[in-house]
Structures are given as structure tokens and as C-alpha cells.
mmCIF file of N, CA and C in Angstrom:
data_model
loop_
_atom_site.group_PDB
_atom_site.id
_atom_site.type_symbol
_atom_site.label_atom_id
_atom_site.label_comp_id
_atom_site.label_asym_id
_atom_site.label_seq_id
_atom_site.Cartn_x
_atom_site.Cartn_y
_atom_site.Cartn_z
ATOM 1 N N MET A 952 151.196 25.611 161.732
ATOM 2 C CA MET A 952 152.559 26.462 160.748
ATOM 3 C C MET A 952 151.960 25.975 159.622
ATOM 4 N N LYS A 953 152.833 27.069 158.875
ATOM 5 C CA LYS A 953 152.716 26.967 157.135
ATOM 6 C C LYS A 953 153.913 25.841 156.373
ATOM 7 N N ASN A 954 153.244 25.349 155.476
ATOM 8 C CA ASN A 954 154.155 24.017 154.988
ATOM 9 C C ASN A 954 155.349 25.077 154.500
ATOM 10 N N LYS A 955 156.415 24.706 154.819
ATOM 11 C CA LYS A 955 157.801 25.451 154.164
ATOM 12 C C LYS A 955 158.756 25.049 152.928
ATOM 13 N N THR A 956 157.822 24.112 152.317
ATOM 14 C CA THR A 956 158.221 23.438 151.186
ATOM 15 C C THR A 956 158.585 24.680 149.858
ATOM 16 N N ASP A 957 159.786 24.944 149.319
ATOM 17 C CA ASP A 957 160.269 25.897 148.590
ATOM 18 C C ASP A 957 159.577 25.322 147.291
ATOM 19 N N ILE A 958 158.548 25.920 147.224
ATOM 20 C CA ILE A 958 157.759 25.964 145.671
ATOM 21 C C ILE A 958 158.365 26.581 144.332
ATOM 22 N N THR A 959 159.224 27.713 144.533
ATOM 23 C CA THR A 959 160.028 28.112 143.753
ATOM 24 C C THR A 959 160.996 27.537 143.149
ATOM 25 N N GLY A 960 161.682 26.396 144.318
ATOM 26 C CA GLY A 960 163.187 25.550 143.693
ATOM 27 C C GLY A 960 162.157 24.640 143.129
ATOM 28 N N MET A 961 161.115 23.900 143.452
ATOM 29 C CA MET A 961 160.564 22.835 142.773
ATOM 30 C C MET A 961 160.321 23.113 141.443
ATOM 31 N N LEU A 962 159.697 24.087 141.368
ATOM 32 C CA LEU A 962 159.703 24.719 139.611
ATOM 33 C C LEU A 962 160.766 24.717 138.998
ATOM 34 N N ALA A 963 161.700 25.428 139.655
ATOM 35 C CA ALA A 963 162.987 25.457 138.800
ATOM 36 C C ALA A 963 163.627 24.331 138.625
ATOM 37 N N ARG A 964 163.734 22.976 139.888
ATOM 38 C CA ARG A 964 164.219 22.039 139.116
ATOM 39 C C ARG A 964 163.678 21.057 137.947
ATOM 40 N N ALA A 965 162.023 21.580 138.116
ATOM 41 C CA ALA A 965 161.270 20.762 137.087
ATOM 42 C C ALA A 965 161.801 21.811 135.453
ATOM 43 N N GLY A 966 162.105 22.780 135.506
ATOM 44 C CA GLY A 966 162.377 23.466 134.391
ATOM 45 C C GLY A 966 161.377 24.423 134.339
ATOM 46 N N ILE A 967 160.595 24.839 135.096
ATOM 47 C CA ILE A 967 159.246 25.479 134.570
ATOM 48 C C ILE A 967 159.397 26.901 135.362
ATOM 49 N N ARG A 968 159.065 28.080 134.600
ATOM 50 C CA ARG A 968 159.147 29.376 135.022
ATOM 51 C C ARG A 968 158.294 29.663 136.229
ATOM 52 N N PRO A 969 158.658 30.015 137.393
ATOM 53 C CA PRO A 969 157.609 30.217 138.654
ATOM 54 C C PRO A 969 156.943 31.298 138.329
ATOM 55 N N THR A 970 155.903 31.706 138.037
ATOM 56 C CA THR A 970 155.080 32.769 137.825
ATOM 57 C C THR A 970 154.288 33.054 138.842
ATOM 58 N N PRO A 971 153.329 33.905 139.195
ATOM 59 C CA PRO A 971 152.800 33.796 140.568
ATOM 60 C C PRO A 971 151.568 33.006 140.703
ATOM 61 N N VAL A 972 150.886 32.775 139.247
ATOM 62 C CA VAL A 972 149.877 31.879 139.229
ATOM 63 C C VAL A 972 150.249 30.402 139.706
ATOM 64 N N ARG A 973 151.507 30.143 138.549
ATOM 65 C CA ARG A 973 151.962 28.759 138.804
ATOM 66 C C ARG A 973 152.248 28.561 140.491
ATOM 67 N N ILE A 974 152.901 29.426 141.062
ATOM 68 C CA ILE A 974 153.389 29.435 142.295
ATOM 69 C C ILE A 974 152.000 29.107 143.325
ATOM 70 N N LEU A 975 150.800 30.115 143.203
ATOM 71 C CA LEU A 975 149.853 29.509 143.868
ATOM 72 C C LEU A 975 149.363 28.062 143.651
ATOM 73 N N ILE A 976 149.015 27.754 142.437
ATOM 74 C CA ILE A 976 148.540 26.461 142.325
ATOM 75 C C ILE A 976 149.398 25.410 142.871
ATOM 76 N N LEU A 977 150.789 25.299 142.621
ATOM 77 C CA LEU A 977 151.554 24.385 143.285
ATOM 78 C C LEU A 977 151.832 24.320 144.473
ATOM 79 N N ARG A 978 151.208 25.650 145.322
ATOM 80 C CA ARG A 978 151.308 25.740 146.841
ATOM 81 C C ARG A 978 150.192 25.086 146.966
ATOM 82 N N THR A 979 148.761 25.221 146.792
ATOM 83 C CA THR A 979 147.827 24.778 146.894
ATOM 84 C C THR A 979 148.070 23.195 147.000
ATOM 85 N N LEU A 980 148.553 22.662 146.033
ATOM 86 C CA LEU A 980 148.625 21.358 145.770
ATOM 87 C C LEU A 980 149.334 20.204 147.351
ATOM 88 N N VAL A 981 150.770 21.149 147.170
ATOM 89 C CA VAL A 981 151.551 20.743 148.501
ATOM 90 C C VAL A 981 151.005 21.192 149.923
ATOM 91 N N ASP A 982 150.364 22.414 149.931
ATOM 92 C CA ASP A 982 149.487 22.358 151.524
ATOM 93 C C ASP A 982 148.341 21.640 151.691
ATOM 94 N N ALA A 983 147.888 20.993 150.496
ATOM 95 C CA ALA A 983 146.677 19.879 150.532
ATOM 96 C C ALA A 983 147.045 18.298 151.352
ATOM 97 N N ALA A 984 145.836 17.909 152.043
ATOM 98 C CA ALA A 984 146.261 16.863 152.808
ATOM 99 C C ALA A 984 145.666 15.603 151.767
ATOM 100 N N ARG A 985 145.252 15.724 150.541
ATOM 101 C CA ARG A 985 145.167 15.121 149.703
ATOM 102 C C ARG A 985 144.963 15.253 148.268
ATOM 103 N N PRO A 986 144.874 14.435 147.429
ATOM 104 C CA PRO A 986 145.062 14.423 145.784
ATOM 105 C C PRO A 986 144.057 15.937 145.764
ATOM 106 N N LEU A 987 143.896 16.705 144.507
ATOM 107 C CA LEU A 987 143.243 17.421 144.283
ATOM 108 C C LEU A 987 142.444 17.495 143.183
ATOM 109 N N SER A 988 141.439 18.085 143.047
ATOM 110 C CA SER A 988 140.766 17.925 141.423
ATOM 111 C C SER A 988 141.055 19.420 140.872
ATOM 112 N N ALA A 989 141.148 19.634 139.312
ATOM 113 C CA ALA A 989 141.481 21.134 138.909
ATOM 114 C C ALA A 989 140.031 21.877 139.664
ATOM 115 N N GLN A 990 138.959 21.404 139.751
ATOM 116 C CA GLN A 990 137.628 21.989 140.111
ATOM 117 C C GLN A 990 137.770 22.587 141.819
ATOM 118 N N GLU A 991 138.549 21.588 142.401
ATOM 119 C CA GLU A 991 138.787 21.696 143.856
ATOM 120 C C GLU A 991 139.993 22.898 143.953
ATOM 121 N N ILE A 992 140.645 22.865 143.040
ATOM 122 C CA ILE A 992 141.935 23.945 143.230
ATOM 123 C C ILE A 992 141.045 25.352 143.014
ATOM 124 N N GLU A 993 140.377 25.134 141.528
ATOM 125 C CA GLU A 993 139.673 26.500 141.456
ATOM 126 C C GLU A 993 138.357 27.031 142.573
ATOM 127 N N THR A 994 137.924 26.059 143.430
ATOM 128 C CA THR A 994 137.537 26.691 144.595
ATOM 129 C C THR A 994 138.133 27.344 145.455
ATOM 130 N N ARG A 995 139.524 26.634 145.588
ATOM 131 C CA ARG A 995 140.183 27.028 146.771
ATOM 132 C C ARG A 995 141.331 28.606 146.075
ATOM 133 N N LEU A 996 141.036 28.673 144.776
ATOM 134 C CA LEU A 996 141.698 29.974 144.591
ATOM 135 C C LEU A 996 141.131 30.765 143.556
ATOM 136 N N GLU A 997 139.903 31.344 144.254
ATOM 137 C CA GLU A 997 138.909 31.984 143.778
ATOM 138 C C GLU A 997 139.260 32.927 142.695
ATOM 139 N N THR A 998 140.632 33.735 142.777
ATOM 140 C CA THR A 998 140.962 34.685 142.298
ATOM 141 C C THR A 998 141.955 34.202 140.759
ATOM 142 N N VAL A 999 141.767 32.767 140.556
ATOM 143 C CA VAL A 999 142.729 32.191 139.650
ATOM 144 C C VAL A 999 141.499 31.521 138.772
ATOM 145 N N ASP A 1000 141.383 31.733 137.524
ATOM 146 C CA ASP A 1000 140.775 31.246 136.485
ATOM 147 C C ASP A 1000 140.991 29.788 136.007
ATOM 148 N N ARG A 1001 139.839 29.057 135.636
ATOM 149 C CA ARG A 1001 139.933 27.652 135.388
ATOM 150 C C ARG A 1001 140.935 27.606 134.593
ATOM 151 N N SER A 1002 141.234 28.354 133.406
ATOM 152 C CA SER A 1002 142.067 27.858 132.211
ATOM 153 C C SER A 1002 143.391 28.017 132.694
ATOM 154 N N SER A 1003 143.807 28.986 133.566
ATOM 155 C CA SER A 1003 145.110 29.162 133.816
ATOM 156 C C SER A 1003 145.403 27.624 134.823
ATOM 157 N N ILE A 1004 144.393 27.441 135.507
ATOM 158 C CA ILE A 1004 144.972 25.978 136.470
ATOM 159 C C ILE A 1004 144.985 25.102 135.384
ATOM 160 N N THR A 1005 144.279 24.713 134.436
ATOM 161 C CA THR A 1005 143.994 23.824 133.283
ATOM 162 C C THR A 1005 145.734 23.881 132.772
ATOM 163 N N ARG A 1006 145.958 24.985 132.173
ATOM 164 C CA ARG A 1006 147.280 24.807 131.622
ATOM 165 C C ARG A 1006 148.355 24.693 132.548
ATOM 166 N N ALA A 1007 148.451 24.997 133.836
ATOM 167 C CA ALA A 1007 149.637 24.796 134.658
ATOM 168 C C ALA A 1007 149.614 23.550 135.448
ATOM 169 N N LEU A 1008 148.238 22.666 135.244
ATOM 170 C CA LEU A 1008 148.326 21.110 135.819
ATOM 171 C C LEU A 1008 148.737 20.916 134.604
ATOM 172 N N MET A 1009 148.574 20.959 133.292
ATOM 173 C CA MET A 1009 149.058 20.372 131.801
ATOM 174 C C MET A 1009 150.420 20.412 132.186
ATOM 175 N N LEU A 1010 151.305 21.852 132.424
ATOM 176 C CA LEU A 1010 152.578 21.473 132.558
ATOM 177 C C LEU A 1010 153.462 20.965 133.334
ATOM 178 N N PHE A 1011 152.710 21.158 134.570
ATOM 179 C CA PHE A 1011 153.174 20.326 135.746
ATOM 180 C C PHE A 1011 153.159 18.956 135.349
ATOM 181 N N THR A 1012 152.121 18.339 134.860
ATOM 182 C CA THR A 1012 151.886 16.768 134.548
ATOM 183 C C THR A 1012 153.458 16.683 133.336
ATOM 184 N N GLU A 1013 153.136 17.162 132.193
ATOM 185 C CA GLU A 1013 154.268 17.354 131.218
ATOM 186 C C GLU A 1013 155.952 17.395 131.679
ATOM 187 N N GLU A 1014 156.069 17.735 132.986
ATOM 188 C CA GLU A 1014 157.381 17.893 133.316
ATOM 189 C C GLU A 1014 157.354 17.260 134.600
ATOM 190 N N HIS A 1015 156.407 16.388 134.965
ATOM 191 C CA HIS A 1015 156.573 15.171 135.757
ATOM 192 C C HIS A 1015 156.726 15.916 137.485
ATOM 193 N N LEU A 1016 156.229 17.314 137.568
ATOM 194 C CA LEU A 1016 156.193 17.838 138.511
ATOM 195 C C LEU A 1016 154.769 17.134 139.732
ATOM 196 N N VAL A 1017 154.110 16.683 139.152
ATOM 197 C CA VAL A 1017 152.757 16.324 139.625
ATOM 198 C C VAL A 1017 152.430 14.584 139.118
ATOM 199 N N HIS A 1018 151.550 14.001 139.946
ATOM 200 C CA HIS A 1018 151.150 12.629 140.002
ATOM 201 C C HIS A 1018 149.488 13.023 139.472
ATOM 202 N N VAL A 1019 149.123 12.434 138.368
ATOM 203 C CA VAL A 1019 148.067 12.304 138.179
ATOM 204 C C VAL A 1019 147.155 10.803 138.429
ATOM 205 N N ILE A 1020 145.961 11.235 139.394
ATOM 206 C CA ILE A 1020 145.267 9.966 139.358
ATOM 207 C C ILE A 1020 143.967 9.891 139.315
ATOM 208 N N SER A 1021 143.776 8.609 138.442
ATOM 209 C CA SER A 1021 142.444 8.345 138.188
ATOM 210 C C SER A 1021 141.921 7.503 138.816
ATOM 211 N N ASP A 1022 140.685 8.226 139.660
ATOM 212 C CA ASP A 1022 140.259 7.393 140.868
ATOM 213 C C ASP A 1022 138.819 6.892 140.472
ATOM 214 N N GLY A 1023 138.492 6.620 139.133
ATOM 215 C CA GLY A 1023 137.132 6.122 139.146
ATOM 216 C C GLY A 1023 136.009 7.309 138.714
ATOM 217 N N THR A 1024 136.330 8.197 139.230
ATOM 218 C CA THR A 1024 135.527 9.342 139.352
ATOM 219 C C THR A 1024 135.471 10.318 137.422
ATOM 220 N N SER A 1025 134.813 11.278 137.336
ATOM 221 C CA SER A 1025 134.886 11.850 136.350
ATOM 222 C C SER A 1025 135.689 12.819 136.285
ATOM 223 N N SER A 1026 137.007 13.274 137.235
ATOM 224 C CA SER A 1026 137.787 14.019 137.258
ATOM 225 C C SER A 1026 138.965 13.451 137.656
ATOM 226 N N MET A 1027 140.082 14.020 136.941
ATOM 227 C CA MET A 1027 141.489 13.982 137.555
ATOM 228 C C MET A 1027 141.677 14.326 138.675
ATOM 229 N N LYS A 1028 142.499 13.648 139.558
ATOM 230 C CA LYS A 1028 143.043 14.259 141.105
ATOM 231 C C LYS A 1028 144.684 14.452 140.580
ATOM 232 N N TYR A 1029 145.198 15.459 141.703
ATOM 233 C CA TYR A 1029 146.629 15.715 141.234
ATOM 234 C C TYR A 1029 147.349 15.989 142.534
ATOM 235 N N GLU A 1030 148.366 15.204 142.538
ATOM 236 C CA GLU A 1030 148.972 15.555 144.070
ATOM 237 C C GLU A 1030 150.593 15.861 143.439
ATOM 238 N N PRO A 1031 151.287 16.665 144.484
ATOM 239 C CA PRO A 1031 152.626 16.671 143.771
ATOM 240 C C PRO A 1031 153.289 15.398 143.936
ATOM 241 N N CYS A 1032 154.499 15.562 143.010
ATOM 242 C CA CYS A 1032 155.826 14.483 143.054
ATOM 243 C C CYS A 1032 156.995 15.070 143.924
ATOM 244 N N HIS A 1033 157.107 13.948 145.210
ATOM 245 C CA HIS A 1033 158.087 14.652 146.128
ATOM 246 C C HIS A 1033 159.447 13.890 145.729
ATOM 247 N N SER A 1034 159.398 13.013 144.799
ATOM 248 C CA SER A 1034 160.823 12.031 144.467
ATOM 249 C C SER A 1034 161.729 13.118 143.656
ATOM 250 N N HIS A 1035 161.565 14.214 143.483
ATOM 251 C CA HIS A 1035 162.347 14.903 142.338
ATOM 252 C C HIS A 1035 163.156 14.279 141.358
ATOM 253 N N CYS A 1036 162.317 13.268 140.717
ATOM 254 C CA CYS A 1036 163.107 12.582 140.031
ATOM 255 C C CYS A 1036 162.468 12.971 138.467
ATOM 256 N N HIS A 1037 163.391 13.983 137.958
ATOM 257 C CA HIS A 1037 162.620 14.504 136.724
ATOM 258 C C HIS A 1037 163.474 13.558 135.303
ATOM 259 N N ASP A 1038 163.778 12.380 135.934
ATOM 260 C CA ASP A 1038 164.302 11.184 134.419
ATOM 261 C C ASP A 1038 163.094 10.900 134.004
ATOM 262 N N ARG A 1039 161.847 11.114 134.013
ATOM 263 C CA ARG A 1039 160.361 10.846 133.514
ATOM 264 C C ARG A 1039 160.320 9.303 134.606
ATOM 265 N N LEU A 1040 160.635 8.943 135.492
ATOM 266 C CA LEU A 1040 159.975 7.891 136.308
ATOM 267 C C LEU A 1040 160.135 8.340 137.756
ATOM 268 N N HIS A 1041 158.718 8.098 138.077
ATOM 269 C CA HIS A 1041 158.147 8.709 139.575
ATOM 270 C C HIS A 1041 159.017 7.394 140.199
ATOM 271 N N THR A 1042 159.636 7.470 141.507
ATOM 272 C CA THR A 1042 159.900 6.756 142.516
ATOM 273 C C THR A 1042 158.926 6.900 143.816
ATOM 274 N N ASP A 1043 157.879 7.723 143.651
ATOM 275 C CA ASP A 1043 157.168 7.800 145.123
ATOM 276 C C ASP A 1043 155.968 7.672 144.753
ATOM 277 N N GLU A 1044 155.892 6.524 143.881
ATOM 278 C CA GLU A 1044 154.139 6.512 143.913
ATOM 279 C C GLU A 1044 153.583 5.452 144.551
ATOM 280 N N HIS A 1045 152.551 5.489 144.917
ATOM 281 C CA HIS A 1045 151.571 4.903 146.110
ATOM 282 C C HIS A 1045 150.370 4.821 145.732
ATOM 283 N N VAL A 1046 149.588 3.879 146.647
ATOM 284 C CA VAL A 1046 148.181 3.557 146.486
ATOM 285 C C VAL A 1046 147.645 4.714 146.957
ATOM 286 N N HIS A 1047 146.496 4.990 146.416
ATOM 287 C CA HIS A 1047 145.389 5.741 146.521
ATOM 288 C C HIS A 1047 144.411 5.334 147.308
ATOM 289 N N PHE A 1048 143.393 5.646 148.095
ATOM 290 C CA PHE A 1048 141.868 5.099 148.627
ATOM 291 C C PHE A 1048 140.813 6.304 148.267
ATOM 292 N N HIS A 1049 139.929 5.484 147.418
ATOM 293 C CA HIS A 1049 138.584 6.204 147.020
ATOM 294 C C HIS A 1049 137.172 5.937 147.595
ATOM 295 N N CYS A 1050 136.827 7.123 148.561
ATOM 296 C CA CYS A 1050 136.072 6.464 149.042
ATOM 297 C C CYS A 1050 134.312 6.874 148.504
ATOM 298 N N ARG A 1051 133.853 5.763 148.097
ATOM 299 C CA ARG A 1051 132.538 5.783 147.368
ATOM 300 C C ARG A 1051 131.680 6.376 148.336
ATOM 301 N N MET A 1052 131.690 6.619 149.202
ATOM 302 C CA MET A 1052 130.129 6.947 150.038
ATOM 303 C C MET A 1052 130.725 8.936 150.006
ATOM 304 N N CYS A 1053 131.670 9.285 150.800
ATOM 305 C CA CYS A 1053 132.236 10.992 150.691
ATOM 306 C C CYS A 1053 132.479 11.610 149.625
ATOM 307 N N GLY A 1054 133.236 10.603 148.579
ATOM 308 C CA GLY A 1054 134.120 11.069 147.196
ATOM 309 C C GLY A 1054 135.445 11.463 147.703
ATOM 310 N N SER A 1055 136.077 11.497 148.878
ATOM 311 C CA SER A 1055 137.191 12.022 148.970
ATOM 312 C C SER A 1055 138.483 10.688 148.090
ATOM 313 N N THR A 1056 139.270 11.304 147.792
ATOM 314 C CA THR A 1056 140.814 10.329 147.544
ATOM 315 C C THR A 1056 141.912 10.495 148.584
ATOM 316 N N GLU A 1057 142.475 9.655 149.285
ATOM 317 C CA GLU A 1057 143.591 9.824 150.226
ATOM 318 C C GLU A 1057 144.541 9.210 149.645
ATOM 319 N N CYS A 1058 145.865 9.649 150.007
ATOM 320 C CA CYS A 1058 146.949 9.288 149.738
ATOM 321 C C CYS A 1058 147.290 8.014 151.026
ATOM 322 N N LEU A 1059 147.623 6.834 150.355
ATOM 323 C CA LEU A 1059 148.347 6.018 151.225
ATOM 324 C C LEU A 1059 150.173 5.798 150.657
ATOM 325 N N ALA A 1060 150.379 6.886 151.367
ATOM 326 C CA ALA A 1060 151.723 7.040 151.067
ATOM 327 C C ALA A 1060 152.761 5.739 151.586
ATOM 328 N N ASP A 1061 152.526 5.224 153.005
ATOM 329 C CA ASP A 1061 153.425 4.310 152.974
ATOM 330 C C ASP A 1061 152.890 2.809 152.468
ATOM 331 N N THR A 1062 152.324 2.769 151.482
ATOM 332 C CA THR A 1062 151.576 1.435 150.530
ATOM 333 C C THR A 1062 152.339 1.964 149.165
ATOM 334 N N PRO A 1063 153.210 1.509 148.805
ATOM 335 C CA PRO A 1063 153.998 1.032 147.388
ATOM 336 C C PRO A 1063 153.554 0.396 146.467
ATOM 337 N N ILE A 1064 153.429 0.955 145.083
ATOM 338 C CA ILE A 1064 152.419 0.402 144.227
ATOM 339 C C ILE A 1064 153.842 -0.792 143.890
ATOM 340 N N PRO A 1065 152.947 -2.109 143.948
ATOM 341 C CA PRO A 1065 153.896 -3.452 143.622
ATOM 342 C C PRO A 1065 154.247 -3.406 142.079
ATOM 343 N N LEU A 1066 155.209 -3.167 141.487
ATOM 344 C CA LEU A 1066 155.118 -3.372 139.818
ATOM 345 C C LEU A 1066 155.717 -4.721 139.560
ATOM 346 N N PRO A 1067 154.961 -5.028 138.603
ATOM 347 C CA PRO A 1067 155.014 -6.605 138.079
ATOM 348 C C PRO A 1067 155.919 -6.774 136.879
ATOM 349 N N PRO A 1068 156.469 -7.912 136.789
ATOM 350 C CA PRO A 1068 157.577 -7.814 135.972
ATOM 351 C C PRO A 1068 156.884 -7.743 134.458
ATOM 352 N N LEU A 1069 157.778 -6.615 133.575
ATOM 353 C CA LEU A 1069 157.117 -6.315 131.911
ATOM 354 C C LEU A 1069 157.897 -7.262 131.221
ATOM 355 N N PRO A 1070 157.300 -7.422 130.164
ATOM 356 C CA PRO A 1070 157.828 -8.309 128.737
ATOM 357 C C PRO A 1070 158.944 -7.591 128.479
ATOM 358 N N ALA A 1071 160.132 -8.091 127.809
ATOM 359 C CA ALA A 1071 161.086 -7.474 127.311
ATOM 360 C C ALA A 1071 160.784 -6.350 126.179
ATOM 361 N N GLY A 1072 161.610 -4.869 126.318
ATOM 362 C CA GLY A 1072 161.092 -3.743 125.555
ATOM 363 C C GLY A 1072 160.288 -2.973 126.702
ATOM 364 N N TYR A 1073 159.685 -3.348 127.161
ATOM 365 C CA TYR A 1073 159.015 -2.337 127.844
ATOM 366 C C TYR A 1073 159.552 -1.658 129.356
ATOM 367 N N ARG A 1074 159.228 -0.189 129.364
ATOM 368 C CA ARG A 1074 159.588 0.341 130.211
ATOM 369 C C ARG A 1074 158.791 1.109 130.953
ATOM 370 N N ALA A 1075 158.233 0.978 132.341
ATOM 371 C CA ALA A 1075 157.292 1.639 132.985
ATOM 372 C C ALA A 1075 157.983 3.028 133.262
ATOM 373 N N GLU A 1076 156.888 3.770 133.020
ATOM 374 C CA GLU A 1076 157.252 5.234 133.821
ATOM 375 C C GLU A 1076 156.338 5.664 134.678
ATOM 376 N N ASN A 1077 155.022 5.213 134.719
ATOM 377 C CA ASN A 1077 154.398 5.698 135.774
ATOM 378 C C ASN A 1077 153.489 4.242 136.195
ATOM 379 N N ALA A 1078 152.497 4.430 137.441
ATOM 380 C CA ALA A 1078 151.787 3.368 137.299
ATOM 381 C C ALA A 1078 150.287 4.037 138.317
ATOM 382 N N THR A 1079 149.236 3.505 138.493
ATOM 383 C CA THR A 1079 148.524 3.923 139.353
ATOM 384 C C THR A 1079 147.582 2.369 140.093
ATOM 385 N N PHE A 1080 147.523 3.195 141.444
ATOM 386 C CA PHE A 1080 146.588 1.609 141.998
ATOM 387 C C PHE A 1080 145.639 2.282 143.085
ATOM 388 N N VAL A 1081 144.131 2.299 142.402
ATOM 389 C CA VAL A 1081 143.258 2.707 143.454
ATOM 390 C C VAL A 1081 142.432 1.857 144.303
ATOM 391 N N ILE A 1082 142.456 1.877 145.230
ATOM 392 C CA ILE A 1082 141.416 0.537 145.997
ATOM 393 C C ILE A 1082 139.750 1.923 146.296
ATOM 394 N N SER A 1083 138.968 1.330 146.329
ATOM 395 C CA SER A 1083 138.005 1.923 146.555
ATOM 396 C C SER A 1083 136.846 1.229 147.829
ATOM 397 N N GLY A 1084 136.031 2.085 148.074
ATOM 398 C CA GLY A 1084 135.372 1.279 149.306
ATOM 399 C C GLY A 1084 135.044 2.626 150.257
ATOM 400 N N LEU A 1085 134.957 2.330 151.510
ATOM 401 C CA LEU A 1085 134.774 3.150 152.723
ATOM 402 C C LEU A 1085 135.956 3.975 153.484
ATOM 403 N N CYS A 1086 135.786 4.960 153.428
ATOM 404 C CA CYS A 1086 137.012 5.416 154.301
ATOM 405 C C CYS A 1086 136.529 5.159 156.113
ATOM 406 N N PRO A 1087 137.625 5.759 156.781
ATOM 407 C CA PRO A 1087 137.212 5.285 158.098
ATOM 408 C C PRO A 1087 136.355 5.895 158.906
ATOM 409 N N THR A 1088 136.036 7.378 158.589
ATOM 410 C CA THR A 1088 134.593 8.101 158.567
ATOM 411 C C THR A 1088 133.559 7.211 158.564
ATOM 412 N N CYS A 1089 133.235 7.516 157.267
ATOM 413 C CA CYS A 1089 132.155 6.798 156.326
ATOM 414 C C CYS A 1089 131.774 5.321 157.048
ATOM 415 N N ALA A 1090 132.890 4.450 157.208
ATOM 416 C CA ALA A 1090 132.664 3.129 157.878
ATOM 417 C C ALA A 1090 132.407 3.149 159.105
ATOM 418 N N ALA A 1091 132.557 4.253 159.752
ATOM 419 C CA ALA A 1091 131.907 4.255 160.999
ATOM 420 C C ALA A 1091 130.915 4.638 161.492
ATOM 421 N N HIS A 1092 130.220 5.410 160.618
ATOM 422 C CA HIS A 1092 128.592 6.052 160.490
ATOM 423 C C HIS A 1092 128.018 4.322 159.604
ATOM 424 N N GLY A 1093 128.749 3.403 159.616
ATOM 425 C CA GLY A 1093 127.689 2.699 158.998
ATOM 426 C C GLY A 1093 127.240 2.117 157.849
ATOM 427 N N TYR A 1094 127.820 3.215 156.812
ATOM 428 C CA TYR A 1094 127.366 3.203 155.231
ATOM 429 C C TYR A 1094 127.245 1.811 154.593
ATOM 430 N N LYS A 1095 126.585 1.483 154.492
ATOM 431 C CA LYS A 1095 126.884 0.161 153.576
ATOM 432 C C LYS A 1095 126.287 0.516 151.912
ATOM 433 N N LYS A 1096 126.397 -0.581 151.238
ATOM 434 C CA LYS A 1096 126.110 -0.390 149.723
ATOM 435 C C LYS A 1096 124.662 0.120 149.665
#
């Protein structure tokens, strides 16, 4: 069954004009089972050029519609923000796991990021937490260092 998330509504709530390309890109992110890189989005959307994808991802990031995950690889990964908190503070941040063997980055959505206390005057806007190792599939195959 196709994901019924209201993509146009997500864009509108973030103050982003819902163009056909932006809808396609956000739909691809929402339908993905894991965070995607710009290259992975480009592969899935063969008819959309790289510069359009890059511009849309930059806009989505600026308007806090997506989370950006740095998993230790050379490319950033993107996933939709589901907290609908466009006051610049994400409340749906969670830990991610990056498999060093197969290269996948997965959401551990039920594992929130613990925020440490900050010194006076600091205000957190986002946090990332990536654990690296072997995913269940790679671990089951007996891969080692």
C-alpha cells in the first residue's frame, strides 16, 4: 500500500511552494525505509536532475522539513522531520546506525538522542548521534574487521 502522507501539506506547513519536483523529492524521502543521500534520490528519480535535487534538499533543510545525517561517509543523508516543529527545534531526533560493511544507514527511531545539559546561554537546535558497526544482516554473515 502506498504511503498516504500528505506531501503537499508538509510542504505548505513549512512555507515551501509545492512544485512537482519538490513533491517528488519529498515523496521519495517519506517512502524510503531509511535516510537517503542526494545520489540515492537521483538514482530513484531518474527524470530529476542533480541540481534540482540539491536545491530542494537545501530548501528543505533551511525550513527544517528534513534532518541531515552525517554518518561518517562522504555524503550526507536526509530524512523527513515528522515532528512538524517549524520553530527551529526538532523533537523527533533519534539515533542512527551506519553499517561499515554494507554502507546502509538506518533509523533507530525508538532510541532518542540524550541531550546533555548545556552551559548558560547555549540553545540546542539539533543533535546527531550515529553508531557504527555491523547491521544484523552483515553480522549474521560473520563479517569481521
